[in-house]
CSV table of N, CA and C in Angstrom, one decimal:
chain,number,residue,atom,x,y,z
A,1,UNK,N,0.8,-1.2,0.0
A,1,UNK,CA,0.0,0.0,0.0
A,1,UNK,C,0.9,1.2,0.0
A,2,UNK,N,0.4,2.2,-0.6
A,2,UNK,CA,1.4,3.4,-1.0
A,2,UNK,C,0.7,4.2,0.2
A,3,UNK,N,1.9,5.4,0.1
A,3,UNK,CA,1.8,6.3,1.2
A,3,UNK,C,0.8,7.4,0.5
A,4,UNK,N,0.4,8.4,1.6
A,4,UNK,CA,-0.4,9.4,0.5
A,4,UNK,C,0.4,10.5,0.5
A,5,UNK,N,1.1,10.5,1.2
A,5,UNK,CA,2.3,11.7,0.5
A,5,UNK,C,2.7,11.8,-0.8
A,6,UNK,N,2.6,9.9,-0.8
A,6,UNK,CA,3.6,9.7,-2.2
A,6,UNK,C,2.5,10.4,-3.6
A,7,UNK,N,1.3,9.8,-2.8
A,7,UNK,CA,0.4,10.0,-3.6
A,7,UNK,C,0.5,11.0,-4.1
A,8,UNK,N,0.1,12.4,-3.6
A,8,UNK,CA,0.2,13.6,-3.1
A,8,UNK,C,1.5,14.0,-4.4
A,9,UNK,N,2.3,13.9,-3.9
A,9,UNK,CA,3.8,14.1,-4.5
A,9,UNK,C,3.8,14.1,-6.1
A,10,UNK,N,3.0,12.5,-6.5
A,10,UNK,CA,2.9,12.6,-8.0
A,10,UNK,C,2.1,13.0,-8.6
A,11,UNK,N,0.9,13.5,-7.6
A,11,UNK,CA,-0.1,14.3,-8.4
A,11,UNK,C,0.5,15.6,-9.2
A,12,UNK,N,1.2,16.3,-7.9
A,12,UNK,CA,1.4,17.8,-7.8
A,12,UNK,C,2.7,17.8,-8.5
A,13,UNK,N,3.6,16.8,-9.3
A,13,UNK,CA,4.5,16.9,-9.8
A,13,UNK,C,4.8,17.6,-11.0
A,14,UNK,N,5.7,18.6,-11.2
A,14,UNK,CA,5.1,18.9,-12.5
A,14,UNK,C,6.0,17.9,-13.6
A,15,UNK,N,5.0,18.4,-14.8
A,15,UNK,CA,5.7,17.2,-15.8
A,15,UNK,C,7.3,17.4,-16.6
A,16,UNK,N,8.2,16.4,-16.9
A,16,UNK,CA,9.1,17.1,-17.4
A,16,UNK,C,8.8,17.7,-19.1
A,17,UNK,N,8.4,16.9,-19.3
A,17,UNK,CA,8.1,17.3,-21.1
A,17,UNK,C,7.3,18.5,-20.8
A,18,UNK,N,7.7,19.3,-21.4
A,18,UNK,CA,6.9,21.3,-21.1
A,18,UNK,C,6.5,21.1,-23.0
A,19,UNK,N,5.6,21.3,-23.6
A,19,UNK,CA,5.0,22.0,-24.8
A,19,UNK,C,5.2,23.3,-24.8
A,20,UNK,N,5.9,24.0,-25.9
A,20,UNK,CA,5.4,25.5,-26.3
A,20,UNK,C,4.1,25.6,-26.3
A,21,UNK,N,3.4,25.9,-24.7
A,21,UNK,CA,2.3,26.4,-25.1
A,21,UNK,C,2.2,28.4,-25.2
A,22,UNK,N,3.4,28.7,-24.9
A,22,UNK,CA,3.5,29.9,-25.2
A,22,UNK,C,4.4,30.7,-26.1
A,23,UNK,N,3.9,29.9,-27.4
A,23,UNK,CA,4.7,30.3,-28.9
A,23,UNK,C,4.2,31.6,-29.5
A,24,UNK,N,4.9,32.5,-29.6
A,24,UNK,CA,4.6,33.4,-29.8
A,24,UNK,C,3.9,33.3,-31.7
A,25,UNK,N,2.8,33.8,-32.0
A,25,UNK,CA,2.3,33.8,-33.6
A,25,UNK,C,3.0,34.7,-34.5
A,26,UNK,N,3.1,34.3,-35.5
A,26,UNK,CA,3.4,35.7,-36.3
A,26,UNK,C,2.5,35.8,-37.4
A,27,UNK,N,2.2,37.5,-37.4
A,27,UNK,CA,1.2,37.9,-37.6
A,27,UNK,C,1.0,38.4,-39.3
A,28,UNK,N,0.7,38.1,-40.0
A,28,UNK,CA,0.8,37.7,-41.4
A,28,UNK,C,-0.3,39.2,-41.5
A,29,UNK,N,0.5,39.9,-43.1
A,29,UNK,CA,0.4,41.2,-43.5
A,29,UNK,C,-1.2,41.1,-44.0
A,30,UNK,N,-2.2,41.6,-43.8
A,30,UNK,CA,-3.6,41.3,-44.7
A,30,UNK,C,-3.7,42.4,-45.4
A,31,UNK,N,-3.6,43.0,-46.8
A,31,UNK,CA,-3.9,43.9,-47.5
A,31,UNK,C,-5.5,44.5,-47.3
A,32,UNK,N,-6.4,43.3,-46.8
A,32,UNK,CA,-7.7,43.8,-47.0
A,32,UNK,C,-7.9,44.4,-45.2
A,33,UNK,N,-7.3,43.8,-44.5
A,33,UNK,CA,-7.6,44.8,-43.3
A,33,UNK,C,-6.7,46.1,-43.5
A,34,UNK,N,-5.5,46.4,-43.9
A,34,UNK,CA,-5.0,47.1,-43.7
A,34,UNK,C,-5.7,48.4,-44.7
A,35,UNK,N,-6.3,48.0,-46.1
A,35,UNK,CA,-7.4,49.4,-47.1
A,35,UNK,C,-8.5,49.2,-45.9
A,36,UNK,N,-8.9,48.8,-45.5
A,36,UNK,CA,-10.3,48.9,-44.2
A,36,UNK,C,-9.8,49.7,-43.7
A,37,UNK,N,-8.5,49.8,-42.5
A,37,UNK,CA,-8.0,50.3,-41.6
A,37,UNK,C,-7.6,51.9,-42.0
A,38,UNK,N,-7.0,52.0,-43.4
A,38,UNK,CA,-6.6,53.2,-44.2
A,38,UNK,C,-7.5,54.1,-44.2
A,39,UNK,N,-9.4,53.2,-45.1
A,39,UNK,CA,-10.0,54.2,-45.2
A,39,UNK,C,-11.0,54.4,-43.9
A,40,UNK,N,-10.9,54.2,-43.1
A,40,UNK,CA,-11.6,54.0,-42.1
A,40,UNK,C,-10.5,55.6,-41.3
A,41,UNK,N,-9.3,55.5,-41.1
A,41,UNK,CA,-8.6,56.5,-40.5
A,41,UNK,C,-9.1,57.9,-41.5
A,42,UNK,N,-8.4,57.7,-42.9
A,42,UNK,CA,-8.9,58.5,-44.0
A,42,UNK,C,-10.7,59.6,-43.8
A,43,UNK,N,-11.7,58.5,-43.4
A,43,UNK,CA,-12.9,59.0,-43.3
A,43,UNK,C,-13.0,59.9,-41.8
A,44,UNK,N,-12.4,59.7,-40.9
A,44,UNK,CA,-12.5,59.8,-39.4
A,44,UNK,C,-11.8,61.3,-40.0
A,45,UNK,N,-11.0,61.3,-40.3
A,45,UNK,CA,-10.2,62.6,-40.3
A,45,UNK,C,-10.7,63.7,-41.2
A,46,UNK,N,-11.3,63.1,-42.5
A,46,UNK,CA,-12.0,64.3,-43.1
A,46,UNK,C,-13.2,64.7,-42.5
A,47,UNK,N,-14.0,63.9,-41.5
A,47,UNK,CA,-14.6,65.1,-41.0
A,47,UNK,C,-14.2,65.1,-39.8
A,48,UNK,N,-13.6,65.5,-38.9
A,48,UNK,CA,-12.9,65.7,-38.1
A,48,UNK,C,-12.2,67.0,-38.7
A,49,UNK,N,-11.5,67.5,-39.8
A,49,UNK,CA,-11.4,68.7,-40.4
A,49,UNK,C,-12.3,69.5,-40.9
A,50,UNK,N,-13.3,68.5,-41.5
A,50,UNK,CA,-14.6,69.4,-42.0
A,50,UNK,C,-15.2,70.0,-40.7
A,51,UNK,N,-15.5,69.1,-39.5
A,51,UNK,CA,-16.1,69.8,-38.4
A,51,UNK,C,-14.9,71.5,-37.8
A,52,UNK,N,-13.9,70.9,-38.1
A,52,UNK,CA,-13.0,72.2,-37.0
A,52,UNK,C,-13.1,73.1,-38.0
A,53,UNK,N,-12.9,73.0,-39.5
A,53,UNK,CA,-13.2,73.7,-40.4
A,53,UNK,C,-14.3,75.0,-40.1
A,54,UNK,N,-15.1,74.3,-40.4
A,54,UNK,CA,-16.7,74.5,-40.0
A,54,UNK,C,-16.4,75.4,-38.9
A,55,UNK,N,-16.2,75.1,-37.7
A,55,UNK,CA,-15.8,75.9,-36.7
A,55,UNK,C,-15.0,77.4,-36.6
A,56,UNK,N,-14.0,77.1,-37.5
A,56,UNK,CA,-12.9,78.1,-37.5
A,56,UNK,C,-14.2,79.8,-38.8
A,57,UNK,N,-14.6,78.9,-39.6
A,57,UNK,CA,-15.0,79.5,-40.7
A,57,UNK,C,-16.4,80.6,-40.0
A,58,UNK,N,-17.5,79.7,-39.4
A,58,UNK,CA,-18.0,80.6,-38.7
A,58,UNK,C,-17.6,81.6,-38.1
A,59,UNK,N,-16.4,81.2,-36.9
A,59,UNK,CA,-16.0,82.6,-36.2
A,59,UNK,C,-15.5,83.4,-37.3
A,60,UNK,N,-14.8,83.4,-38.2
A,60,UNK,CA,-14.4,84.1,-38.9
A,60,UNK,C,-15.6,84.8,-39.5
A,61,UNK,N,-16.6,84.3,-39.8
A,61,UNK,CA,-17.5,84.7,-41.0
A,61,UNK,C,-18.0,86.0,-39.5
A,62,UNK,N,-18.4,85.3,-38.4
A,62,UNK,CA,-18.7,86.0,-37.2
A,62,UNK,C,-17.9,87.6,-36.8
A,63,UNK,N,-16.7,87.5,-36.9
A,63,UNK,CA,-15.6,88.3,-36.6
A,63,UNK,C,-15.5,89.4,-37.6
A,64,UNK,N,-15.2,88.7,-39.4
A,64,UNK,CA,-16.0,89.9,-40.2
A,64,UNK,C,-17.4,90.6,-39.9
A,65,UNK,N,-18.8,90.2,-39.5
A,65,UNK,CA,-19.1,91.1,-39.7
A,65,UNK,C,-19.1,92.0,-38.4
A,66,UNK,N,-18.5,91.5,-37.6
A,66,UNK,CA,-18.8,92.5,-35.9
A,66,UNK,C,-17.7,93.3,-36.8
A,67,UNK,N,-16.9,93.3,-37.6
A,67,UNK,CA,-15.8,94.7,-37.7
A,67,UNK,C,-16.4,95.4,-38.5
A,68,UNK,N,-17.0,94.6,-39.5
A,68,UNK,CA,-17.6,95.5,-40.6
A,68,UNK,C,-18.5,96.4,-40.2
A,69,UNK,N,-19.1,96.3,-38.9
A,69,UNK,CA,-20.3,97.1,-38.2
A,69,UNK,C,-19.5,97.9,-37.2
A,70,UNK,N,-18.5,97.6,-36.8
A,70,UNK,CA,-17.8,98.8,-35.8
A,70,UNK,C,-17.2,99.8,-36.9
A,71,UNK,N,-16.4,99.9,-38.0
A,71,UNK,CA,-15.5,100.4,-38.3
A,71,UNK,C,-16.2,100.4,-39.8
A,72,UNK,N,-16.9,101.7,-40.6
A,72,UNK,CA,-17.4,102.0,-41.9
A,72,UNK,C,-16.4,102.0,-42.9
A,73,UNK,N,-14.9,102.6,-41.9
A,73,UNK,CA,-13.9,103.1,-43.4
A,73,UNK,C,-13.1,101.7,-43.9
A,74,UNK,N,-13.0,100.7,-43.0
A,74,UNK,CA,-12.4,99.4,-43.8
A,74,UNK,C,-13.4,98.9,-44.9
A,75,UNK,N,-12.8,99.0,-46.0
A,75,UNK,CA,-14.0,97.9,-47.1
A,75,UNK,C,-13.6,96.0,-46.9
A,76,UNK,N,-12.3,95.8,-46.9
A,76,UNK,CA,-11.6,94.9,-47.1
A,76,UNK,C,-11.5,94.7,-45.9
A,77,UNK,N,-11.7,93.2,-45.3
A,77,UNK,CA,-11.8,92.8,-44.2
A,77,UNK,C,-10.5,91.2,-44.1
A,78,UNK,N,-9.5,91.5,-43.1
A,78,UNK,CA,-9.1,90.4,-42.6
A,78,UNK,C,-9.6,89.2,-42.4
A,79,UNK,N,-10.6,89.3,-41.8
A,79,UNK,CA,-11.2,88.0,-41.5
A,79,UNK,C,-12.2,87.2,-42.8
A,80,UNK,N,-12.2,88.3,-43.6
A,80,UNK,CA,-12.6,87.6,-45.5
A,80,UNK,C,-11.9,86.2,-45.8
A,81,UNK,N,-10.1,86.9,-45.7
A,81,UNK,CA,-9.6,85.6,-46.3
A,81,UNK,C,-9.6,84.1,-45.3
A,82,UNK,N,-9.6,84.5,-43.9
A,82,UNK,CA,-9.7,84.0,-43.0
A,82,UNK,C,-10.9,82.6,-43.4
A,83,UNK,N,-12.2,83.4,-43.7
A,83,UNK,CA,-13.1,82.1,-43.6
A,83,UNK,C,-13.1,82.0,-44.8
A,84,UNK,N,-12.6,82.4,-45.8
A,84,UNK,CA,-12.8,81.6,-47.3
A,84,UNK,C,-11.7,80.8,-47.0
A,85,UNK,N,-10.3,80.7,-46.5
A,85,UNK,CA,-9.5,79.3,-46.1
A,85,UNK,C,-10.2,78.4,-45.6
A,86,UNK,N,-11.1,78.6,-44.6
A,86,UNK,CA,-11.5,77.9,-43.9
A,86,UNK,C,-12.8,76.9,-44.6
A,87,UNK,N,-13.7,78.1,-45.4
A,87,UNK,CA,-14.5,77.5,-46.7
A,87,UNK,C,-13.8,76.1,-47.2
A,88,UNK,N,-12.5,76.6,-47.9
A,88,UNK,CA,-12.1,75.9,-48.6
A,88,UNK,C,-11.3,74.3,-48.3
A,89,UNK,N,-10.8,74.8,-46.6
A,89,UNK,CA,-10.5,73.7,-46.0
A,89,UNK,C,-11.8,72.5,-45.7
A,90,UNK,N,-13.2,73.4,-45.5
A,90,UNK,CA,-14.2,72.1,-45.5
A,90,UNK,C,-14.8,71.5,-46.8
A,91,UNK,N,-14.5,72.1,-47.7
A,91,UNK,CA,-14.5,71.2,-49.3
A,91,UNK,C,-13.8,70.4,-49.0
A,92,UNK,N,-12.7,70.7,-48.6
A,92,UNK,CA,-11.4,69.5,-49.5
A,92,UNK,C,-12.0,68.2,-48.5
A,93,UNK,N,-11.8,68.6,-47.0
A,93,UNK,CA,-12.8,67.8,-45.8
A,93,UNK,C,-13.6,67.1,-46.6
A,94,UNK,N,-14.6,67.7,-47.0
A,94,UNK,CA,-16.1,66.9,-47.2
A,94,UNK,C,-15.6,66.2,-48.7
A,95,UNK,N,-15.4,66.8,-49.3
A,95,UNK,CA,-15.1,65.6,-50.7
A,95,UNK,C,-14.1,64.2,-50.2
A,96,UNK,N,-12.9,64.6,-49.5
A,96,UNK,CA,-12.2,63.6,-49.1
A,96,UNK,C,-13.7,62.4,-47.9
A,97,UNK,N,-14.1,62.9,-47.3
A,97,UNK,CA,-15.1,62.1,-46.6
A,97,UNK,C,-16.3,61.5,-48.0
A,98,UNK,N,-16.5,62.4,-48.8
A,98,UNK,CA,-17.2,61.3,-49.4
A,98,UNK,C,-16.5,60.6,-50.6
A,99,UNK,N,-15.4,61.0,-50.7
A,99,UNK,CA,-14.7,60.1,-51.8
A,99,UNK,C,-13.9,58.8,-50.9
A,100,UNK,N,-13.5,59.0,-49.8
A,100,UNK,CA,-13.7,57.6,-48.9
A,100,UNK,C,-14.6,56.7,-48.6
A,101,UNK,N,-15.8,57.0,-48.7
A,101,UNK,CA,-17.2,56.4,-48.5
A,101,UNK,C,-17.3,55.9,-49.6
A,102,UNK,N,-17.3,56.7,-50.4
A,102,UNK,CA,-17.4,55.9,-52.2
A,102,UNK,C,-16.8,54.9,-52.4
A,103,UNK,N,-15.3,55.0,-51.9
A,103,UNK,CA,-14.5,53.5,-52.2
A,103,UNK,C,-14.4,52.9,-51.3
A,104,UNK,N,-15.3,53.1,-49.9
A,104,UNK,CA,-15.1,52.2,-49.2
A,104,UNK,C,-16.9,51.5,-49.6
A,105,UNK,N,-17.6,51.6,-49.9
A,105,UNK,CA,-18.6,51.5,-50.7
A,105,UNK,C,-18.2,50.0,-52.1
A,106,UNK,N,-17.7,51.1,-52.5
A,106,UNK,CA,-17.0,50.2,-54.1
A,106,UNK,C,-16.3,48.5,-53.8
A,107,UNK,N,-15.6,48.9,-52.6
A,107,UNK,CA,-14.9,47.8,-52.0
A,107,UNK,C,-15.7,46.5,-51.6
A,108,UNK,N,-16.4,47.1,-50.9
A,108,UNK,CA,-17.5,46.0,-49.8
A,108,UNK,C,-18.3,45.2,-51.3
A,109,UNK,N,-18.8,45.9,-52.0
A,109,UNK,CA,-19.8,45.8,-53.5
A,109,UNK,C,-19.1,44.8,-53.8
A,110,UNK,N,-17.8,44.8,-54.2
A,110,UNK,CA,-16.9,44.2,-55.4
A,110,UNK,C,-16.4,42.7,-54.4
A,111,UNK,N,-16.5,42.7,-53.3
A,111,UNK,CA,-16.2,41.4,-51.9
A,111,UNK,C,-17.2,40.7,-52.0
A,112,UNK,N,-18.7,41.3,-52.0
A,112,UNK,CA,-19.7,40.5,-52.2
A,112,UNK,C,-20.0,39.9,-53.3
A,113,UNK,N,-19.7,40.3,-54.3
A,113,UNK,CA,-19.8,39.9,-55.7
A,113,UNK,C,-21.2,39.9,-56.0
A,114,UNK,N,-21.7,41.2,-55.1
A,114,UNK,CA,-23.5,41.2,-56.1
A,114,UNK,C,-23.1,41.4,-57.7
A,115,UNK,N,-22.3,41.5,-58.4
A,115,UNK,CA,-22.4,41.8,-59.9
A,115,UNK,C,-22.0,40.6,-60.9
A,116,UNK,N,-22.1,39.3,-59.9
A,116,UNK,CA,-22.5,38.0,-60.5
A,116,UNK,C,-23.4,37.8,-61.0
């Protein structure tokens, strides 16, 4: 009859043969997550520009007219070119937001192969 220590002993032993169970993976390049990932950053940021855009262009549009109403003899106003930049920064914004949506659109379309 065996002891229960012994018992005990070879339960709790650990085993010598160890498995890599902690192999590290490597992580293989996917082109299709990485254009996801692109246009996904790509869309976040054009409006994220279009919004601060938007922002900047008001005050300005704001700022011209409080001067244009304090002061008769200025025709030409600083803060003109001010929110036409800023106009123009929320074009480029909003086109880049929807020309990302477009081909992120185009992409998903052409995955599913509705045009079988």
């Amino acid at each position: 009859m065996t002891n229960y220590k012994q018992i005990e002993h070879l339960i709790t032993q650990k085993p010598k043969v160890r498995l890599a169970a902690h192999r590290r993976t490597l992580k293989r390049f996917n082109p299709k997550v990485f254009i996801d990932r692109a246009i996904e950053i790509s869309t976040f940021a054009s409006l994220l520009m279009t919004g601060f855009a938007g922002v900047g262009a008001m005050a300005s549009w704001g700022l011209e007219i409080i001067e244009l109403n304090t002061n008769a003899k200025i025709i030409i106003s600083s803060w003109y070119y001010h929110k036409n930049a800023c106009l123009g920064g929320m074009l480029v914004g909003f086109s880049a937001f929807l020309g990302s949506s477009i081909l992120r659109a185009s992409l998903s379309i052409s995955r599913d192969n509705f045009h079988k």
